[in-house]
C-alpha positions as a printed NumPy array, in Angstrom:
array([[-134.915,   51.604, -147.381],
       [-134.263,   47.935, -147.038],
       [-137.033,   47.21 , -149.398],
       [-135.41 ,   49.412, -151.966],
       [-132.022,   47.644, -151.423],
       [-133.692,   44.231, -151.935],
       [-135.328,   45.287, -155.131],
       [-132.115,   46.592, -156.534],
       [-130.304,   43.423, -155.951],
       [-133.249,   41.331, -157.499],
       [-133.242,   43.389, -160.657],
       [-129.366,   43.133, -160.963],
       [-129.493,   39.353, -160.58 ],
       [-132.282,   39.094, -163.282],
       [-130.239,   41.126, -165.586],
       [-127.219,   38.922, -165.118],
       [-129.375,   35.783, -165.588],
       [-130.698,   37.098, -168.891],
       [-127.218,   38.063, -170.07 ],
       [-125.876,   34.683, -169.238],
       [-128.723,   32.969, -171.153],
       [-128.2  ,   35.265, -174.07 ],
       [-124.521,   34.414, -174.253],
       [-125.284,   30.718, -174.102],
       [-127.661,   30.823, -176.881],
       [-124.944,   32.835, -179.081],
       [-122.422,   30.09 , -178.291],
       [-124.989,   27.312, -179.221],
       [-125.927,   29.085, -182.619],
       [-122.293,   29.715, -183.281],
       [-121.471,   25.974, -182.693],
       [-124.37 ,   24.96 , -185.14 ],
       [-123.114,   27.485, -187.763],
       [-119.542,   25.974, -187.539],
       [-121.059,   22.475, -187.911],
       [-123.015,   23.417, -190.837],
       [-119.91 ,   24.967, -192.513],
       [-117.91 ,   21.804, -191.754],
       [-120.494,   19.687, -193.351],
       [-120.744,   21.988, -196.292],
       [-117.086,   21.59 , -197.109],
       [-116.936,   17.857, -196.655],
       [-116.778,   16.246, -200.22 ],
       [-120.076,   14.905, -201.424],
       [-118.669,   11.566, -202.046],
       [-118.746,   10.896, -198.288],
       [-122.543,   10.817, -198.406],
       [-122.753,    8.763, -201.474],
       [-124.577,    5.515, -200.836],
       [-122.357,    2.433, -200.586],
       [-122.677,   -0.616, -202.858],
       [-125.865,   -2.576, -201.85 ],
       [-125.73 ,   -5.961, -200.286],
       [-126.568,   -8.703, -202.638],
       [-127.651,  -12.175, -201.777],
       [-128.6  ,  -15.124, -204.006],
       [-130.871,  -17.644, -202.285],
       [-129.774,  -16.371, -198.875],
       [-126.124,  -16.381, -199.617],
       [-124.213,  -12.985, -199.57 ],
       [-122.127,  -12.387, -202.664],
       [-118.412,  -11.625, -202.155],
       [-116.726,   -8.981, -204.223],
       [-115.288,  -10.214, -207.469],
       [-116.072,  -13.861, -206.806],
       [-118.279,  -15.442, -209.659],
       [-121.352,  -17.419, -208.742],
       [-122.487,  -20.268, -211.104],
       [-125.985,  -19.594, -212.088],
       [-127.208,  -22.53 , -214.354],
       [-124.755,  -22.374, -217.324],
       [-124.033,  -18.614, -216.757],
       [-122.585,  -16.735, -213.861],
       [-123.249,  -13.611, -211.677],
       [-120.371,  -11.428, -210.374],
       [-120.498,   -8.663, -207.843],
       [-118.304,   -5.662, -208.154],
       [-118.461,   -3.496, -205.022],
       [-116.111,   -0.784, -206.335],
       [-118.233,   -0.065, -209.5  ],
       [-121.47 ,   -0.926, -207.521],
       [-122.323,   -3.592, -210.234],
       [-123.795,   -7.061, -210.576],
       [-123.051,   -8.503, -213.941],
       [-125.274,  -11.54 , -215.036],
       [-123.906,  -13.477, -218.011],
       [-126.643,  -15.753, -219.418],
       [-127.482,  -16.545, -215.804],
       [-130.373,  -18.878, -214.791],
       [-131.4  ,  -18.523, -211.104],
       [-133.998,  -20.696, -209.36 ],
       [-135.527,  -20.797, -205.897],
       [-133.748,  -23.194, -203.446],
       [-134.879,  -22.043, -199.949],
       [-137.254,  -19.535, -198.167],
       [-135.46 ,  -16.414, -199.217],
       [-135.886,  -14.417, -202.281],
       [-133.837,  -15.521, -205.274],
       [-131.931,  -12.283, -205.525],
       [-132.101,   -9.8  , -202.664],
       [-130.695,   -6.327, -202.868],
       [-130.511,   -4.115, -199.657],
       [-129.238,   -0.705, -198.53 ],
       [-127.261,    1.179, -201.118],
       [-126.794,    1.395, -204.923],
       [-126.699,   -1.317, -207.578],
       [-126.594,   -1.544, -211.218],
       [-127.335,   -5.003, -212.681],
       [-125.871,   -5.469, -215.968],
       [-127.495,   -8.07 , -218.213],
       [-125.386,   -9.807, -220.807],
       [-127.205,  -12.355, -223.054],
       [-130.476,  -14.116, -221.841],
       [-130.975,  -14.326, -218.262],
       [-133.807,  -15.936, -216.223],
       [-135.191,  -16.065, -212.693],
       [-137.59 ,  -18.956, -211.686],
       [-139.455,  -19.14 , -208.39 ],
       [-142.627,  -20.58 , -206.893],
       [-143.918,  -18.794, -203.846],
       [-140.807,  -16.667, -203.02 ],
       [-139.965,  -13.428, -204.643],
       [-137.571,  -13.965, -207.554],
       [-136.19 ,  -10.374, -207.117],
       [-136.574,   -8.004, -204.172],
       [-134.88 ,   -4.718, -203.202],
       [-135.303,   -2.677, -200.011],
       [-133.641,    0.652, -199.254],
       [-131.781,    0.547, -202.398],
       [-131.619,    2.399, -205.634],
       [-131.415,   -0.234, -208.506],
       [-130.791,   -0.03 , -212.131],
       [-131.32 ,   -2.963, -214.469],
       [-129.334,   -2.27 , -217.692],
       [-128.554,   -3.908, -220.967],
       [-128.843,   -3.566, -224.703],
       [-131.681,   -4.544, -226.856],
       [-130.04 ,   -7.755, -227.275],
       [-129.938,   -8.526, -223.595],
       [-132.935,   -9.85 , -221.465],
       [-134.238,  -10.927, -218.142],
       [-137.222,  -13.252, -217.875],
       [-138.928,  -13.669, -214.642],
       [-141.397,  -16.595, -214.028],
       [-143.082,  -16.83 , -210.51 ],
       [-146.023,  -17.452, -208.421],
       [-145.039,  -14.458, -206.263],
       [-144.17 ,  -10.707, -207.062],
       [-141.951,  -10.474, -210.081],
       [-139.358,   -7.621, -209.638],
       [-140.095,   -5.543, -206.522],
       [-138.335,   -2.644, -204.95 ],
       [-139.322,   -0.955, -201.527],
       [-138.053,    2.36 , -200.226],
       [-135.966,    2.846, -203.224],
       [-135.873,    3.894, -206.896],
       [-135.933,    1.367, -209.764],
       [-134.807,    2.111, -213.398],
       [-134.894,   -0.184, -216.392],
       [-132.344,    0.992, -219.046],
       [-132.282,   -0.184, -222.462],
       [-132.81 ,   -3.972, -222.063],
       [-135.738,   -6.42 , -222.44 ],
       [-137.709,   -7.436, -219.31 ],
       [-140.544,  -10.15 , -219.391],
       [-142.249,  -10.85 , -216.147],
       [-144.977,  -13.467, -215.718],
       [-146.65 ,  -13.845, -212.233],
       [-149.705,  -16.076, -211.621],
       [-150.516,  -14.872, -208.211],
       [-149.067,  -11.488, -207.399],
       [-147.47 ,   -8.398, -208.957],
       [-145.067,   -7.632, -211.933],
       [-142.668,   -4.646, -211.981],
       [-143.254,   -2.596, -208.925],
       [-141.601,    0.217, -207.028],
       [-143.03 ,    0.925, -203.787],
       [-142.162,    4.293, -202.089],
       [-140.   ,    5.209, -205.027],
       [-140.061,    6.156, -208.554],
       [-140.013,    3.678, -211.508],
       [-138.113,    4.89 , -214.66 ],
       [-138.109,    2.96 , -217.996],
       [-135.844,    4.428, -220.678],
       [-133.569,    4.158, -223.743],
       [-135.514,    1.708, -225.853],
       [-136.374,   -0.67 , -223.002],
       [-138.896,   -3.334, -223.896],
       [-141.215,   -4.307, -220.893],
       [-143.857,   -7.095, -220.966],
       [-145.712,   -7.952, -217.83 ],
       [-148.423,  -10.39 , -217.446],
       [-149.458,  -10.518, -213.86 ],
       [-152.399,  -11.274, -211.479],
       [-152.216,   -7.836, -210.086],
       [-150.254,   -4.656, -210.125],
       [-148.258,   -5.17 , -213.33 ],
       [-146.42 ,   -1.836, -213.291],
       [-146.069,    0.322, -210.141],
       [-144.127,    3.358, -209.345],
       [-145.719,    4.787, -206.227],
       [-143.829,    8.077, -206.226],
       [-143.971,    8.512, -209.991],
       [-143.556,    6.613, -213.339],
       [-141.636,    7.897, -216.4  ],
       [-141.377,    5.911, -219.695],
       [-139.178,    7.325, -222.356],
       [-138.171,    6.054, -225.839],
       [-139.472,    2.692, -224.86 ],
       [-142.253,    0.131, -225.124],
       [-144.513,   -1.218, -222.33 ],
       [-147.087,   -4.012, -222.574],
       [-148.728,   -4.775, -219.372],
       [-151.622,   -6.957, -218.417],
       [-153.622,   -7.448, -215.171],
       [-155.985,  -10.377, -214.501],
       [-157.421,   -9.613, -211.04 ],
       [-160.548,   -7.871, -209.766],
       [-160.009,   -4.449, -208.159],
       [-156.486,   -3.559, -209.464],
       [-154.925,   -1.268, -211.808],
       [-152.434,   -2.122, -214.601],
       [-150.224,    1.03 , -214.396],
       [-150.403,    2.705, -211.088],
       [-148.788,    5.811, -209.398],
       [-149.688,    8.031, -206.607],
       [-147.499,   10.572, -208.316],
       [-147.122,   11.642, -211.961],
       [-147.068,    9.389, -214.975],
       [-144.986,   10.611, -217.953],
       [-144.982,    8.824, -221.314],
       [-142.536,   10.327, -223.893],
       [-141.95 ,    9.001, -227.268],
       [-143.006,    5.512, -226.33 ],
       [-145.685,    2.835, -227.037],
       [-147.678,    1.748, -223.926],
       [-150.435,   -0.722, -223.665],
       [-152.316,   -1.387, -220.476],
       [-154.972,   -4.036, -220.373],
       [-157.209,   -5.18 , -217.411],
       [-159.024,   -8.419, -218.105],
       [-161.43 ,   -8.606, -215.123],
       [-164.963,   -7.401, -215.226],
       [-164.307,   -5.995, -211.835],
       [-160.928,   -4.399, -212.79 ],
       [-160.076,   -0.857, -211.823],
       [-158.822,    1.813, -214.312],
       [-156.022,    0.367, -216.342],
       [-153.995,    3.543, -215.967],
       [-154.28 ,    5.396, -212.709],
       [-152.292,    8.333, -211.358],
       [-153.048,   10.482, -208.295],
       [-150.938,   13.142, -209.969],
       [-150.757,   14.38 , -213.75 ],
       [-150.596,   12.17 , -216.711],
       [-148.556,   13.666, -219.62 ],
       [-148.308,   11.757, -222.975],
       [-145.918,   13.602, -225.416],
       [-143.753,   13.386, -228.496],
       [-145.332,   10.874, -230.788],
       [-146.35 ,    8.462, -228.033],
       [-149.1  ,    5.824, -228.558],
       [-151.118,    4.823, -225.373],
       [-153.903,    2.169, -225.346],
       [-155.655,    1.634, -222.028],
       [-158.335,   -0.922, -221.907],
       [-160.348,   -2.153, -218.978],
       [-162.929,   -4.946, -218.965],
       [-164.218,   -3.235, -215.945],
       [-164.332,    0.463, -215.024],
       [-162.388,    3.116, -216.942],
       [-159.463,    2.908, -219.219],
       [-157.704,    6.009, -217.683],
       [-158.242,    8.015, -214.4  ],
       [-156.211,   10.754, -213.029],
       [-157.114,   12.751, -209.884],
       [-155.217,   15.792, -211.393],
       [-154.621,   17.001, -215.072],
       [-153.846,   15.314, -218.239],
       [-151.969,   16.553, -221.298],
       [-151.668,   14.793, -224.712],
       [-149.265,   16.507, -227.161],
       [-148.444,   15.261, -230.643],
       [-149.561,   11.726, -229.641],
       [-152.44 ,    9.188, -229.751],
       [-154.345,    7.801, -226.972],
       [-157.196,    5.294, -226.838],
       [-159.151,    4.644, -223.481],
       [-161.856,    1.848, -223.27 ],
       [-164.106,    0.72 , -220.572],
       [-166.737,   -2.074, -220.517],
       [-168.771,   -1.136, -217.432],
       [-168.175,    2.492, -216.844],
       [-166.493,    5.666, -218.237],
       [-163.75 ,    5.429, -220.9  ],
       [-161.679,    8.027, -219.092],
       [-161.906,   10.391, -216.213],
       [-159.799,   13.469, -215.688],
       [-160.716,   15.207, -212.505],
       [-158.874,   18.383, -213.475],
       [-158.076,   19.774, -216.954],
       [-157.629,   17.755, -220.15 ],
       [-155.528,   19.331, -222.781],
       [-155.217,   17.856, -226.346],
       [-152.83 ,   19.364, -228.898],
       [-151.876,   18.034, -232.204],
       [-153.099,   14.609, -231.082],
       [-155.851,   11.983, -231.39 ],
       [-158.129,   10.566, -228.637],
       [-160.545,    7.99 , -228.728],
       [-162.662,    7.051, -225.81 ],
       [-165.425,    4.572, -225.311],
       [-167.623,    3.863, -222.355],
       [-170.057,    0.868, -221.64 ],
       [-171.638,    0.206, -225.011],
       [-174.985,    1.382, -225.946],
       [-175.407,    2.994, -222.48 ],
       [-175.873,    6.575, -221.174],
       [-172.566,    6.594, -219.375],
       [-170.215,    9.196, -220.89 ],
       [-166.958,    8.33 , -222.729],
       [-165.148,   11.27 , -221.293],
       [-165.585,   13.056, -217.867],
       [-163.446,   16.213, -217.06 ],
       [-163.939,   19.521, -215.713],
       [-162.147,   21.561, -218.446],
       [-161.428,   20.393, -221.957],
       [-159.323,   22.221, -224.472],
       [-158.769,   20.716, -227.854],
       [-156.169,   22.245, -230.403],
       [-155.765,   21.024, -233.853],
       [-156.797,   17.534, -232.701],
       [-159.266,   14.737, -233.295],
       [-161.53 ,   13.398, -230.463],
       [-163.959,   10.419, -230.896],
       [-166.223,    9.798, -227.852],
       [-168.458,    6.751, -228.068],
       [-170.721,    7.526, -225.142],
       [-170.362,   11.271, -225.323],
       [-168.814,   13.834, -223.005],
       [-169.739,   15.371, -219.645],
       [-168.087,   18.409, -218.072],
       [-168.388,   18.645, -214.256],
       [-166.487,   18.632, -211.083],
       [-165.818,   15.099, -210.283],
       [-165.649,   15.536, -206.537],
       [-168.695,   17.684, -206.01 ],
       [-170.888,   16.969, -209.069],
       [-171.141,   20.708, -209.746],
       [-170.68 ,   22.542, -213.053],
       [-169.032,   25.595, -211.667],
       [-165.936,   26.469, -213.311],
       [-166.211,   24.213, -216.275],
       [-164.717,   25.047, -219.63 ],
       [-164.714,   23.685, -223.254],
       [-162.842,   25.029, -226.292],
       [-161.895,   23.929, -229.8  ],
       [-159.06 ,   25.669, -231.648],
       [-158.488,   24.965, -235.355],
       [-155.041,   24.437, -236.692],
       [-153.605,   26.953, -239.038],
       [-155.716,   27.359, -242.117],
       [-157.904,   24.555, -241.148],
       [-161.58 ,   24.023, -240.123],
       [-162.546,   22.   , -237.208],
       [-166.059,   20.132, -237.185],
       [-168.045,   19.314, -234.022],
       [-170.408,   16.456, -234.742],
       [-172.99 ,   14.963, -232.383],
       [-175.474,   12.267, -232.222],
       [-178.208,   12.214, -229.456],
       [-179.411,    8.69 , -229.949],
       [-176.675,    6.414, -231.199],
       [-173.693,    5.344, -229.26 ],
       [-171.707,    4.71 , -232.436],
       [-172.639,    8.056, -234.116],
       [-174.423,    6.537, -236.994],
       [-176.613,    9.624, -237.273],
       [-174.14 ,   12.396, -236.288],
       [-174.807,   15.955, -237.486],
       [-173.082,   19.134, -236.959],
       [-173.49 ,   20.853, -233.556],
       [-176.1  ,   23.525, -233.889],
       [-176.698,   24.697, -230.425],
       [-174.928,   27.827, -230.494],
       [-171.798,   28.457, -232.664],
       [-172.463,   25.996, -235.542],
       [-169.733,   23.619, -236.747],
       [-167.339,   23.793, -238.617],
       [-165.057,   26.392, -237.071],
       [-162.396,   28.565, -238.583],
       [-161.373,   30.313, -235.299],
       [-161.101,   29.595, -231.565],
       [-164.546,   28.625, -230.106],
       [-164.977,   29.135, -226.22 ],
       [-168.307,   27.563, -225.469],
       [-170.838,   29.335, -223.33 ],
       [-172.576,   27.694, -220.469],
       [-175.71 ,   27.028, -222.211],
       [-173.757,   25.409, -225.011],
       [-171.827,   23.181, -222.566],
       [-175.078,   22.273, -220.981],
       [-176.043,   20.535, -224.227],
       [-173.117,   18.294, -224.259],
       [-174.448,   15.678, -221.696],
       [-177.536,   15.165, -224.053],
       [-175.316,   13.473, -226.715],
       [-174.353,    9.781, -226.846],
       [-171.681,   10.462, -229.406],
       [-169.294,   13.355, -230.099],
       [-166.641,   13.731, -232.808],
       [-164.323,   16.619, -233.039],
       [-161.784,   16.898, -235.959],
       [-160.575,   18.47 , -239.064],
       [-163.424,   19.292, -241.547],
       [-162.744,   19.059, -245.218],
       [-165.506,   20.432, -247.591],
       [-166.6  ,   17.867, -250.188],
       [-169.009,   17.553, -253.091],
       [-170.986,   20.279, -254.955],
       [-170.154,   21.884, -258.24 ],
       [-169.013,   25.503, -258.601],
       [-170.304,   27.457, -261.563],
       [-169.642,   30.811, -263.053],
       [-172.021,   32.569, -260.566],
       [-171.185,   30.818, -257.225],
       [-168.67 ,   28.468, -255.529],
       [-169.511,   24.888, -254.74 ],
       [-171.621,   23.851, -251.732],
       [-170.358,   21.28 , -249.279],
       [-172.513,   18.349, -249.295],
       [-171.678,   17.719, -245.623],
       [-171.941,   21.12 , -243.892],
       [-174.045,   23.044, -246.459],
       [-171.492,   25.908, -246.73 ],
       [-170.06 ,   27.483, -249.893],
       [-166.231,   26.845, -250.378],
       [-163.62 ,   27.57 , -252.909],
       [-163.862,   30.106, -255.685],
       [-166.825,   30.581, -258.044],
       [-166.115,   29.459, -261.626],
       [-162.804,   27.717, -260.841],
       [-162.6  ,   26.421, -264.422],
       [-164.163,   29.266, -266.515],
       [-161.858,   28.547, -270.329],
       [-165.067,   25.515, -269.64 ],
       [-168.03 ,   27.944, -269.81 ],
       [-166.764,   30.607, -272.249],
       [-167.701,   31.143, -275.853],
       [-166.801,   33.933, -278.433],
       [-169.754,   35.85 , -280.246],
       [-169.921,   38.766, -282.752],
       [-166.572,   37.814, -284.151],
       [-166.034,   39.35 , -287.68 ],
       [-163.035,   39.371, -290.003],
       [-161.939,   42.799, -291.178],
       [-161.839,   43.519, -294.954],
       [-160.547,   46.297, -297.273],
       [-164.087,   47.856, -297.172],
       [-165.118,   47.163, -293.532],
       [-163.574,   47.095, -289.981],
       [-163.506,   43.775, -288.134],
       [-164.421,   42.734, -284.481],
       [-162.349,   40.275, -282.298],
       [-165.529,   39.007, -280.661],
       [-166.925,   39.128, -277.035],
       [-166.154,   36.411, -274.575],
       [-169.491,   35.336, -273.134],
       [-170.626,   32.737, -270.438],
       [-172.922,   30.177, -272.212],
       [-174.652,   29.569, -268.854],
       [-175.603,   33.026, -267.72 ],
       [-175.072,   35.146, -270.859],
       [-172.732,   37.55 , -268.955],
       [-170.012,   39.073, -271.057],
       [-166.695,   38.239, -269.427],
       [-164.464,   40.182, -271.848],
       [-165.566,   42.683, -274.413],
       [-163.982,   42.361, -278.074],
       [-162.02 ,   44.938, -279.895],
       [-162.465,   46.663, -283.313],
       [-160.075,   45.403, -285.867],
       [-158.955,   48.123, -288.562],
       [-159.715,   47.531, -292.295],
       [-157.107,   45.625, -294.363],
       [-155.28 ,   46.899, -297.303],
       [-156.476,   46.526, -300.87 ],
       [-154.999,   43.429, -302.768],
       [-154.408,   45.16 , -306.2  ],
       [-153.621,   42.992, -309.341],
       [-153.253,   44.398, -312.842],
       [-154.503,   47.822, -311.538],
       [-157.738,   46.562, -309.782],
       [-158.379,   45.276, -306.072],
       [-159.251,   41.442, -306.141],
       [-161.81 ,   41.994, -303.508],
       [-163.738,   45.02 , -304.261],
       [-162.488,   45.863, -307.849],
       [-161.329,   49.229, -306.966],
       [-158.897,   50.838, -309.122],
       [-155.126,   50.837, -308.23 ],
       [-154.397,   54.669, -308.291],
       [-150.591,   53.786, -308.605],
       [-151.152,   51.556, -311.583],
       [-149.377,   52.486, -314.911],
       [-150.199,   50.7  , -318.357],
       [-147.264,   49.746, -320.741],
       [-147.074,   51.399, -324.182],
       [-144.978,   50.192, -327.219],
       [-141.698,   51.811, -327.9  ],
       [-140.319,   53.386, -331.181],
       [-138.282,   50.382, -332.019],
       [-141.174,   48.153, -331.374],
       [-143.103,   50.221, -334.087],
       [-140.732,   49.737, -337.029],
       [-141.941,   49.969, -340.711],
       [-145.399,   51.695, -340.851],
       [-146.531,   49.247, -343.608],
       [-145.732,   46.248, -341.305],
       [-148.582,   44.754, -339.318],
       [-148.914,   46.986, -336.244],
       [-148.939,   45.359, -332.838],
       [-152.403,   45.333, -331.512],
       [-153.952,   45.583, -335.134],
       [-155.644,   42.176, -335.4  ],
       [-157.469,   42.946, -338.767],
       [-154.312,   43.696, -340.793],
       [-152.703,   40.523, -339.408],
       [-155.467,   38.319, -340.592],
       [-155.339,   40.018, -344.219],
       [-151.632,   39.536, -344.39 ],
       [-152.162,   35.831, -343.595],
       [-154.78 ,   35.393, -346.149],
       [-152.573,   36.86 , -349.004],
       [-149.636,   34.827, -348.025],
       [-151.586,   31.628, -347.903],
       [-153.115,   32.461, -351.415],
       [-149.704,   33.22 , -352.83 ],
       [-148.289,   29.959, -351.605],
       [-151.285,   27.92 , -352.988],
       [-150.751,   29.685, -356.406],
       [-147.139,   28.677, -356.653],
       [-147.811,   25.179, -355.7  ],
       [-150.548,   24.762, -358.446],
       [-148.257,   26.417, -361.047],
       [-145.406,   24.099, -360.269],
       [-147.489,   21.072, -360.445],
       [-149.02 ,   21.765, -363.907],
       [-145.539,   22.508, -365.36 ],
       [-144.336,   19.125, -364.221],
       [-147.206,   17.307, -365.812],
       [-146.579,   19.09 , -369.078],
       [-143.125,   18.349, -369.407],
       [-143.824,   14.666, -368.995],
       [-146.438,   14.671, -371.789],
       [-143.915,   16.293, -374.263],
       [-141.519,   13.541, -373.945]])
């Protein structure tokens, strides 16, 4: 009995303890929910970053107080979070960075020509700050240094519309570590640095702008990101001058080149372009050149649409110009000096590889290869499978793709038939691919003559004549029978066949025309002659009588 009572008290105690804990947990959860609701209703401006702290040569700028910078000035406006530089020239004077921006937001507005000059100290350094450098195409910032040029750590960096020129003889150029780099609105960037000319470790976007970057050190990239690189409607040139240079453009993420962009990546060392992910080129032009290794490597999928790609690897070697796992080409041109290899970059296996060519609307695509010459001087149409040129989508088989690695040169582009002469029997034959094209006899009013043509008369039918090809003798168009013509009567007879006119009536003399029956009759030529002789004789007699009478009278006198 005592044991039963003890057990009951124990159970009641545990139930109460559990109830108290549950109640406590409910209170805690309720308090957290209230806090979250309170935070949600607080205006977002409370959390907006403050104006960053700005120092010039170690001296913190005061709000609204101009600082003389050469012949120009620099003015901080904390309310608008801006630092305006008016034709300012800043030089290194101590062990601090020339301009240092920390913790917050800042927009640097450039007016006119601005310059920062330093030796071994950073000319421009930002930390834990989101920084924008803004101006028009007439505004510029020139940085000359032996140290890093423009550097931002743990924050984002944006160049908006202005001109930036950075020269660094010993370190980097325009760099954003642990943040994204954005270049936009017709900005014009030129960087010539020893290493790391363009860095956006969390991503780089270049939009409506121009970037020209050069690196001179071994083992460094020109444009580098551990995120994605996006190039839209922009011109980008990246050049690595060292024989030991890394890929000129490198991204751990995707590389996207779109909207009439023009990208040229050249490395005197290994690879012009390398991405650990995918690359898309749309309505743009890309050139990737390397001196010692592949022209470009896309570990994932390379998609090319309405674009042009030219890649070159180590000259006159067996190193491929393009390496990728999957390659899709749509209405585009590809030139690969060094050829093409499809495989998994990480494993070296060919499982899952793919290769396709899609012609444009009403276009042909040709695929030419050269197994011996890096420059393609003896290129012929691909024949190991679906023979080039193509008028429909071609997805290559495993056997066809295995052939790709055997070629030192590959060209893919629009095919236009040329040469040959069409005649009446067959179309022209292309001198390049050997296929017929066009229509037979495209200019036939050239080979046609008329035969058996005959003019109709009043006694025989005519014939319009047959149209006959003088090359092959084929009657192109039969003639027609022409009906006889009518007789051409004149004075009762046809002038052609002498047939009598059935409707002809001769004209007879009337009664008045006949007159005296003794008179010479019309149509009686004998009587007329007789009467003429009589009249002439009578006239002669009268003349002689008159002459003789006249002589007699004269003699009588």
